[in-house]
Amino acid sequence: MTALTGLTVVDASTLFAGPLAATILGDYGADVVKIEHPAKGDPARGHGPAKDGVPLWWTMLGRNKRTVTLDLGHAEGAAVARALLKTADVLIENFRPGTLERWGLGPDVLQRDNPKLVVARVTTYGQSGPYSHRPGFGTLAEAMSGFAAITGEPDGPPTLPPFGLADGISALTCAQAIMTALYERDVRDQPGQVIDLAIVEPMLTVLGMQAMVYDQLGVVQRRTGNRSVNNAPRNTYRTADGRWVAISTSAQAVAERVLKLVGRPELIEEPWFATGAGRAGHADVLDEAVGGWIRERDLAEVTAAFEGAQAAIAPVYDIADVFEDPQFRARDSVTTAHDPVLGPVRMPGPLYRMSRTPGRIRWTGRERGADTDDVLAGLGYDEEARAAMRERGVI
């Protein structure tokens, strides 16, 4: 038995933030029922590379989910959804505000049917405010949150991440919000709640103290490349054999160890060295001291010296390096699952280890509608009824 065995989650969301939240819950045992449009499916099925006709992103994102095709915009499809949600614990959706209500599936309707239902609504801007009805994706949250404005080189353009950063952060937030609502529901014997998650808002949180600094000091953070405005040395540095390493000196003691290691202990005596902000203001001096020492040595020597000095350093990896690293291998961070078409496939495993109820990958992303008959049969729709709904395009 896993931690969330017995929890039923209906995933009616598409693409990344909502579906990834459902994937996380499914990894720890929740029964996740994925609803997709009969003709279109989740756009994630067409996102990114495929092998032998199998979409690789969906293979991971759809893991541990039963897949059902259902047209929620059709009155008969909405009725099936209501029947499914009467016994569910959680609904995750990311339609534009008002869409579920237009289909007769608003939270007020669903929670009359099932007062214990938790409804997680995930949109770019949230359910309220002047932008709530705008279409949006995580990229827009990365732009509007201030992330892109502080990312990149000082003389370069604002820079967006090359992956779904805002969606990923929102997925983690959504999973945590769902568990918070379930705890309140079950421990205090309360009805389910509606969760209004705007993808842009967790981005504001992970950007740290920017809002307070601007509010209290009127300072707008600017792009600094790989440098930090809070401490130095903090950068990426090239080794003699053409590899790259990253260094962080958030702790004063670590900064002192680094300068002693690279043969510049006199810099520690400078008055400005005593604080992270002071060191950040002299990043040119510190980068030259550290970078000059590193570029004369190969990666193995640099790493060994830093480890010996108990100073924080890590190599800059690509995914091929991750596959070969002994730390990731020891923890099975990139684990192996079995796919019925591809055979063994490597993908990131469950997010965290639990001592008694670890997460696991029971199956990879299934074909669209693979479980429609089983799920609808469980709701009382016999073979004849299902065939008629297929004929009408409902399922």
Short mmCIF file of C-alpha atoms in Angstrom, two decimals:
data_model
loop_
_atom_site.label_atom_id
_atom_site.label_comp_id
_atom_site.label_asym_id
_atom_site.label_seq_id
_atom_site.Cartn_x
_atom_site.Cartn_y
_atom_site.Cartn_z
CA MET A 1 0.00 0.00 0.00
CA THR A 2 1.21 3.50 -0.84
CA ALA A 3 0.52 6.73 1.02
CA LEU A 4 -2.44 7.90 -1.10
CA THR A 5 -4.11 4.54 -1.75
CA GLY A 6 -7.86 5.12 -1.69
CA LEU A 7 -7.67 8.71 -2.95
CA THR A 8 -9.43 9.33 -6.29
CA VAL A 9 -8.24 12.24 -8.42
CA VAL A 10 -9.93 13.27 -11.67
CA ASP A 11 -7.47 15.09 -13.92
CA ALA A 12 -9.40 17.17 -16.45
CA SER A 13 -6.51 19.57 -17.05
CA THR A 14 -4.22 19.75 -20.08
CA LEU A 15 -0.57 20.31 -20.86
CA PHE A 16 1.61 20.70 -17.80
CA ALA A 17 0.84 22.37 -14.46
CA GLY A 18 -2.38 20.55 -13.60
CA PRO A 19 -1.42 17.21 -15.19
CA LEU A 20 1.98 17.18 -13.46
CA ALA A 21 0.28 17.81 -10.10
CA ALA A 22 -1.90 14.78 -10.80
CA THR A 23 1.17 12.75 -11.78
CA ILE A 24 2.79 13.56 -8.43
CA LEU A 25 -0.30 12.35 -6.56
CA GLY A 26 -0.47 9.25 -8.72
CA ASP A 27 3.16 8.40 -7.96
CA TYR A 28 2.17 8.05 -4.30
CA GLY A 29 -0.81 5.82 -4.92
CA ALA A 30 -3.77 8.02 -5.84
CA ASP A 31 -6.16 6.55 -8.41
CA VAL A 32 -5.87 9.22 -11.11
CA VAL A 33 -8.50 9.23 -13.86
CA LYS A 34 -7.34 11.36 -16.79
CA ILE A 35 -10.16 12.88 -18.87
CA GLU A 36 -9.33 13.80 -22.48
CA HIS A 37 -11.43 15.03 -25.38
CA PRO A 38 -12.41 12.10 -27.63
CA ALA A 39 -11.06 13.74 -30.79
CA LYS A 40 -8.23 15.96 -29.57
CA GLY A 41 -6.72 14.39 -26.47
CA ASP A 42 -4.31 16.23 -24.21
CA PRO A 43 -1.99 18.46 -26.30
CA ALA A 44 0.88 17.05 -24.22
CA ARG A 45 0.62 13.93 -26.39
CA GLY A 46 1.95 15.98 -29.30
CA HIS A 47 4.52 17.95 -27.33
CA GLY A 48 8.19 17.19 -27.90
CA PRO A 49 9.91 14.15 -29.44
CA ALA A 50 8.39 10.73 -30.00
CA LYS A 51 9.86 7.28 -30.63
CA ASP A 52 8.07 4.56 -32.61
CA GLY A 53 4.97 6.74 -32.50
CA VAL A 54 5.07 7.00 -28.70
CA PRO A 55 5.14 10.60 -27.36
CA LEU A 56 7.93 10.65 -24.81
CA TRP A 57 6.69 13.55 -22.68
CA TRP A 58 3.27 11.94 -22.37
CA THR A 59 4.93 8.62 -21.43
CA MET A 60 6.16 10.34 -18.27
CA LEU A 61 3.35 12.84 -17.67
CA GLY A 62 0.64 10.22 -18.13
CA ARG A 63 2.20 7.62 -15.84
CA ASN A 64 0.02 6.05 -13.16
CA LYS A 65 -3.14 7.47 -14.78
CA ARG A 66 -6.21 5.67 -16.11
CA THR A 67 -7.22 7.38 -19.36
CA VAL A 68 -10.82 8.17 -20.28
CA THR A 69 -12.15 10.04 -23.32
CA LEU A 70 -15.10 12.29 -22.59
CA ASP A 71 -16.50 15.43 -24.20
CA LEU A 72 -17.26 17.63 -21.21
CA GLY A 73 -18.88 20.24 -23.46
CA HIS A 74 -21.58 17.75 -24.48
CA ALA A 75 -24.54 17.55 -22.10
CA GLU A 76 -24.28 13.76 -21.96
CA GLY A 77 -20.52 13.98 -21.35
CA ALA A 78 -21.11 16.46 -18.52
CA ALA A 79 -23.59 14.03 -16.97
CA VAL A 80 -20.97 11.25 -17.07
CA ALA A 81 -18.44 13.59 -15.47
CA ARG A 82 -20.87 14.43 -12.67
CA ALA A 83 -21.41 10.73 -12.03
CA LEU A 84 -17.64 10.16 -11.89
CA LEU A 85 -17.06 13.11 -9.57
CA LYS A 86 -19.76 12.06 -7.10
CA THR A 87 -17.31 9.57 -5.61
CA ALA A 88 -14.04 11.38 -6.32
CA ASP A 89 -11.91 13.24 -3.81
CA VAL A 90 -10.26 15.77 -6.12
CA LEU A 91 -10.88 17.44 -9.47
CA ILE A 92 -8.00 19.25 -11.19
CA GLU A 93 -8.94 21.55 -14.08
CA ASN A 94 -7.34 24.41 -16.00
CA PHE A 95 -10.04 25.71 -18.30
CA ARG A 96 -10.55 29.44 -18.61
CA PRO A 97 -12.71 30.81 -15.78
CA GLY A 98 -16.38 30.28 -16.55
CA THR A 99 -15.91 27.28 -18.84
CA LEU A 100 -16.90 24.59 -16.34
CA GLU A 101 -19.85 26.74 -15.27
CA ARG A 102 -20.97 27.01 -18.90
CA TRP A 103 -20.95 23.22 -19.14
CA GLY A 104 -22.96 22.86 -15.95
CA LEU A 105 -19.91 21.58 -14.07
CA GLY A 106 -19.09 24.53 -11.81
CA PRO A 107 -17.82 23.84 -8.30
CA ASP A 108 -21.19 24.79 -6.83
CA VAL A 109 -22.89 22.05 -8.85
CA LEU A 110 -20.20 19.45 -8.24
CA GLN A 111 -20.02 20.11 -4.51
CA ARG A 112 -23.79 19.82 -4.19
CA ASP A 113 -23.40 16.33 -5.66
CA ASN A 114 -20.33 15.61 -3.53
CA PRO A 115 -19.75 18.03 -0.63
CA LYS A 116 -16.34 16.47 0.12
CA LEU A 117 -14.93 17.19 -3.35
CA VAL A 118 -11.80 19.37 -3.54
CA VAL A 119 -11.66 21.36 -6.78
CA ALA A 120 -8.26 22.67 -7.87
CA ARG A 121 -8.48 25.36 -10.55
CA VAL A 122 -5.16 26.15 -12.23
CA THR A 123 -4.93 29.12 -14.61
CA THR A 124 -2.29 31.64 -15.57
CA TYR A 125 -3.88 34.62 -13.81
CA GLY A 126 -6.38 33.06 -11.40
CA GLN A 127 -10.17 33.10 -11.20
CA SER A 128 -10.44 36.82 -10.42
CA GLY A 129 -8.96 40.11 -11.58
CA PRO A 130 -8.97 41.96 -14.92
CA TYR A 131 -6.74 39.38 -16.64
CA SER A 132 -8.57 36.27 -15.42
CA HIS A 133 -10.25 35.55 -18.76
CA ARG A 134 -7.12 35.98 -20.85
CA PRO A 135 -5.58 32.89 -22.44
CA GLY A 136 -2.19 32.12 -20.97
CA PHE A 137 0.63 29.67 -20.46
CA GLY A 138 3.53 29.33 -18.06
CA THR A 139 5.75 31.38 -20.38
CA LEU A 140 3.60 34.43 -19.70
CA ALA A 141 3.91 33.86 -15.95
CA GLU A 142 7.69 33.68 -16.31
CA ALA A 143 7.56 37.03 -18.11
CA MET A 144 5.05 38.86 -15.90
CA SER A 145 6.39 37.62 -12.56
CA GLY A 146 9.71 39.39 -13.10
CA PHE A 147 11.68 36.17 -13.66
CA ALA A 148 12.65 36.93 -17.26
CA ALA A 149 13.60 40.51 -16.37
CA ILE A 150 16.33 39.36 -13.97
CA THR A 151 17.53 36.39 -16.04
CA GLY A 152 20.29 36.74 -18.62
CA GLU A 153 23.37 38.85 -19.12
CA PRO A 154 23.30 42.54 -18.09
CA ASP A 155 23.60 43.72 -21.69
CA GLY A 156 21.34 41.00 -23.13
CA PRO A 157 17.58 40.59 -23.47
CA PRO A 158 15.25 39.29 -20.79
CA THR A 159 15.61 35.51 -20.90
CA LEU A 160 12.95 32.82 -20.64
CA PRO A 161 13.80 29.32 -19.38
CA PRO A 162 14.01 26.59 -22.06
CA PHE A 163 11.54 24.40 -20.17
CA GLY A 164 8.26 24.75 -18.28
CA LEU A 165 9.61 26.34 -15.12
CA ALA A 166 6.42 28.14 -14.05
CA ASP A 167 4.30 25.10 -14.85
CA GLY A 168 6.61 22.86 -12.83
CA ILE A 169 6.57 25.17 -9.81
CA SER A 170 2.79 25.47 -10.05
CA ALA A 171 2.43 21.69 -10.26
CA LEU A 172 4.33 21.31 -7.00
CA THR A 173 2.23 24.10 -5.48
CA CYS A 174 -1.00 22.52 -6.71
CA ALA A 175 -0.16 19.12 -5.24
CA GLN A 176 0.67 20.75 -1.91
CA ALA A 177 -2.53 22.84 -1.99
CA ILE A 178 -4.60 19.73 -2.66
CA MET A 179 -3.04 17.90 0.28
CA THR A 180 -3.65 20.95 2.49
CA ALA A 181 -7.32 20.99 1.51
CA LEU A 182 -7.64 17.24 2.05
CA TYR A 183 -6.05 17.49 5.49
CA GLU A 184 -8.46 20.23 6.51
CA ARG A 185 -11.39 18.25 5.09
CA ASP A 186 -10.52 14.96 6.77
CA VAL A 187 -9.00 16.00 10.10
CA ARG A 188 -11.64 18.62 10.83
CA ASP A 189 -14.50 16.79 9.06
CA GLN A 190 -15.21 19.75 6.77
CA PRO A 191 -16.55 20.02 3.20
CA GLY A 192 -14.13 20.18 0.31
CA GLN A 193 -12.70 23.52 -0.79
CA VAL A 194 -12.10 25.26 -4.11
CA ILE A 195 -8.43 26.01 -4.77
CA ASP A 196 -7.74 29.04 -6.97
CA LEU A 197 -4.14 28.73 -8.18
CA ALA A 198 -2.71 31.40 -10.48
CA ILE A 199 0.47 30.10 -12.13
CA VAL A 200 2.05 33.55 -11.89
CA GLU A 201 1.79 33.76 -8.09
CA PRO A 202 4.11 30.90 -7.03
CA MET A 203 6.67 32.50 -9.33
CA LEU A 204 6.50 35.67 -7.22
CA THR A 205 7.22 33.58 -4.14
CA VAL A 206 10.22 31.69 -5.53
CA LEU A 207 11.73 34.97 -6.74
CA GLY A 208 12.38 35.68 -3.09
CA MET A 209 12.68 39.10 -1.52
CA GLN A 210 12.31 41.18 -4.69
CA ALA A 211 8.89 42.50 -3.72
CA MET A 212 10.00 43.53 -0.22
CA VAL A 213 13.20 45.13 -1.49
CA TYR A 214 11.24 47.20 -3.98
CA ASP A 215 8.56 48.07 -1.41
CA GLN A 216 10.98 49.11 1.31
CA LEU A 217 13.96 50.41 -0.66
CA GLY A 218 12.61 51.23 -4.11
CA VAL A 219 15.26 48.99 -5.70
CA VAL A 220 14.48 47.04 -8.88
CA GLN A 221 16.72 43.99 -9.36
CA ARG A 222 18.53 43.91 -12.69
CA ARG A 223 20.07 41.13 -14.76
CA THR A 224 23.46 39.99 -13.48
CA GLY A 225 24.12 36.87 -15.53
CA ASN A 226 25.28 34.01 -13.29
CA ARG A 227 26.21 36.37 -10.49
CA SER A 228 24.14 36.95 -7.38
CA VAL A 229 23.21 40.30 -5.88
CA ASN A 230 23.46 38.71 -2.44
CA ASN A 231 26.91 37.12 -2.33
CA ALA A 232 30.12 36.40 -4.25
CA PRO A 233 31.96 34.53 -5.59
CA ARG A 234 28.97 32.92 -7.23
CA ASN A 235 29.33 32.05 -10.89
CA THR A 236 30.23 29.38 -13.40
CA TYR A 237 33.91 28.94 -14.17
CA ARG A 238 35.70 27.06 -16.94
CA THR A 239 38.35 24.46 -16.11
CA ALA A 240 41.58 23.75 -17.98
CA ASP A 241 40.02 20.71 -19.70
CA GLY A 242 37.05 22.70 -21.01
CA ARG A 243 34.48 21.68 -18.39
CA TRP A 244 32.42 24.07 -16.28
CA VAL A 245 31.79 24.24 -12.54
CA ALA A 246 29.39 26.26 -10.41
CA ILE A 247 30.33 27.77 -7.06
CA SER A 248 28.14 29.20 -4.32
CA THR A 249 29.36 31.04 -1.22
CA SER A 250 26.11 31.88 0.54
CA ALA A 251 27.80 31.17 3.89
CA GLN A 252 30.61 33.47 5.02
CA ALA A 253 32.74 30.55 6.20
CA VAL A 254 32.54 28.93 2.77
CA ALA A 255 33.58 32.16 1.06
CA GLU A 256 36.64 32.33 3.29
CA ARG A 257 37.57 28.72 2.54
CA VAL A 258 37.37 29.37 -1.19
CA LEU A 259 39.67 32.40 -1.06
CA LYS A 260 42.18 30.53 1.06
CA LEU A 261 42.08 27.61 -1.37
CA VAL A 262 42.78 29.77 -4.42
CA GLY A 263 45.67 31.52 -2.70
CA ARG A 264 44.07 34.91 -2.06
CA PRO A 265 43.64 35.01 1.75
CA GLU A 266 44.43 38.72 1.83
CA LEU A 267 41.03 39.46 0.30
CA ILE A 268 39.36 38.05 3.41
CA GLU A 269 40.81 40.97 5.39
CA GLU A 270 39.11 43.56 3.19
CA PRO A 271 36.26 45.31 5.07
CA TRP A 272 33.82 44.59 2.25
CA PHE A 273 34.45 40.84 2.47
CA ALA A 274 32.61 40.57 5.80
CA THR A 275 29.12 40.57 4.22
CA GLY A 276 27.52 38.86 1.25
CA ALA A 277 26.39 42.20 -0.18
CA GLY A 278 29.90 43.60 0.20
CA ARG A 279 31.36 40.63 -1.63
CA ALA A 280 28.71 40.91 -4.36
CA GLY A 281 29.80 44.53 -4.87
CA HIS A 282 33.33 43.29 -5.60
CA ALA A 283 32.39 40.36 -7.81
CA ASP A 284 34.90 41.34 -10.52
CA VAL A 285 37.81 40.98 -8.09
CA LEU A 286 36.56 37.71 -6.65
CA ASP A 287 35.69 36.18 -10.02
CA GLU A 288 39.16 36.91 -11.31
CA ALA A 289 40.76 35.36 -8.23
CA VAL A 290 38.63 32.22 -8.33
CA GLY A 291 38.27 31.93 -12.08
CA GLY A 292 42.00 32.38 -12.62
CA TRP A 293 42.81 29.54 -10.25
CA ILE A 294 40.20 27.21 -11.76
CA ARG A 295 41.13 27.75 -15.40
CA GLU A 296 44.66 26.45 -14.70
CA ARG A 297 43.38 23.08 -13.42
CA ASP A 298 41.25 20.29 -14.81
CA LEU A 299 37.83 19.34 -13.46
CA ALA A 300 38.98 16.42 -11.33
CA GLU A 301 41.67 18.46 -9.58
CA VAL A 302 39.36 21.41 -8.98
CA THR A 303 36.58 19.23 -7.57
CA ALA A 304 38.92 17.30 -5.31
CA ALA A 305 40.52 20.51 -3.97
CA PHE A 306 37.16 22.10 -3.20
CA GLU A 307 35.89 18.96 -1.49
CA GLY A 308 39.08 18.80 0.55
CA ALA A 309 38.55 22.42 1.64
CA GLN A 310 34.85 21.76 2.40
CA ALA A 311 33.83 24.42 -0.10
CA ALA A 312 30.67 24.10 -2.20
CA ILE A 313 31.18 23.23 -5.86
CA ALA A 314 29.40 21.17 -8.51
CA PRO A 315 30.09 20.36 -12.15
CA VAL A 316 27.75 21.80 -14.78
CA TYR A 317 26.03 18.71 -16.21
CA ASP A 318 23.97 17.92 -19.25
CA ILE A 319 21.54 15.00 -19.14
CA ALA A 320 24.18 12.53 -20.40
CA ASP A 321 26.33 13.45 -17.39
CA VAL A 322 23.36 12.99 -15.06
CA PHE A 323 22.87 9.45 -16.35
CA GLU A 324 26.49 8.56 -15.51
CA ASP A 325 26.91 10.32 -12.16
CA PRO A 326 27.32 7.92 -9.19
CA GLN A 327 25.16 10.04 -6.85
CA PHE A 328 22.16 9.94 -9.16
CA ARG A 329 22.77 6.25 -9.82
CA ALA A 330 22.99 5.40 -6.13
CA ARG A 331 19.62 7.03 -5.46
CA ASP A 332 18.01 5.83 -8.73
CA SER A 333 17.04 9.46 -9.36
CA VAL A 334 16.49 8.67 -13.03
CA THR A 335 14.69 5.37 -12.68
CA THR A 336 13.61 2.70 -15.15
CA ALA A 337 9.97 1.97 -15.93
CA HIS A 338 8.46 -0.50 -18.38
CA ASP A 339 6.50 0.78 -21.36
CA PRO A 340 4.45 -1.74 -23.40
CA VAL A 341 5.78 -0.36 -26.69
CA LEU A 342 9.19 1.07 -25.85
CA GLY A 343 10.21 -1.51 -23.26
CA PRO A 344 12.52 -0.17 -20.51
CA VAL A 345 12.46 3.63 -20.37
CA ARG A 346 14.41 5.99 -18.11
CA MET A 347 12.63 8.93 -16.51
CA PRO A 348 12.80 10.93 -13.27
CA GLY A 349 11.42 8.89 -10.41
CA PRO A 350 8.99 9.99 -7.67
CA LEU A 351 9.97 13.33 -6.17
CA TYR A 352 10.91 12.19 -2.67
CA ARG A 353 11.59 9.04 -0.66
CA MET A 354 9.24 7.92 2.08
CA SER A 355 10.39 5.40 4.67
CA ARG A 356 7.22 3.27 4.81
CA THR A 357 5.16 4.17 1.74
CA PRO A 358 7.52 5.03 -1.12
CA GLY A 359 6.17 6.25 -4.43
CA ARG A 360 6.48 4.10 -7.53
CA ILE A 361 5.74 4.06 -11.24
CA ARG A 362 3.10 1.40 -11.81
CA TRP A 363 2.72 2.06 -15.53
CA THR A 364 3.68 4.65 -18.13
CA GLY A 365 1.33 6.96 -20.04
CA ARG A 366 -1.42 4.93 -21.69
CA GLU A 367 -3.13 5.36 -25.04
CA ARG A 368 -5.99 7.81 -25.17
CA GLY A 369 -9.19 6.25 -23.82
CA ALA A 370 -7.52 3.01 -22.78
CA ASP A 371 -9.66 2.78 -19.63
CA THR A 372 -12.89 4.39 -20.83
CA ASP A 373 -14.89 1.17 -20.86
CA ASP A 374 -13.71 0.05 -17.42
CA VAL A 375 -14.36 3.43 -15.80
CA LEU A 376 -17.79 3.92 -17.36
CA ALA A 377 -18.80 0.34 -16.60
CA GLY A 378 -17.98 1.05 -12.99
CA LEU A 379 -20.40 3.98 -13.14
CA GLY A 380 -23.20 1.72 -14.44
CA TYR A 381 -22.99 2.43 -18.18
CA ASP A 382 -23.37 -0.90 -19.97
CA GLU A 383 -21.85 -1.88 -23.30
CA GLU A 384 -24.87 -0.72 -25.28
CA ALA A 385 -24.89 2.69 -23.61
CA ARG A 386 -21.16 3.11 -24.21
CA ALA A 387 -21.50 2.17 -27.86
CA ALA A 388 -24.27 4.74 -28.32
CA MET A 389 -22.13 7.44 -26.68
CA ARG A 390 -19.22 6.57 -28.96
CA GLU A 391 -21.50 6.90 -31.96
CA ARG A 392 -22.48 10.39 -30.80
CA GLY A 393 -18.87 11.41 -30.09
CA VAL A 394 -19.43 11.74 -26.34
CA ILE A 395 -16.66 9.26 -25.52
#
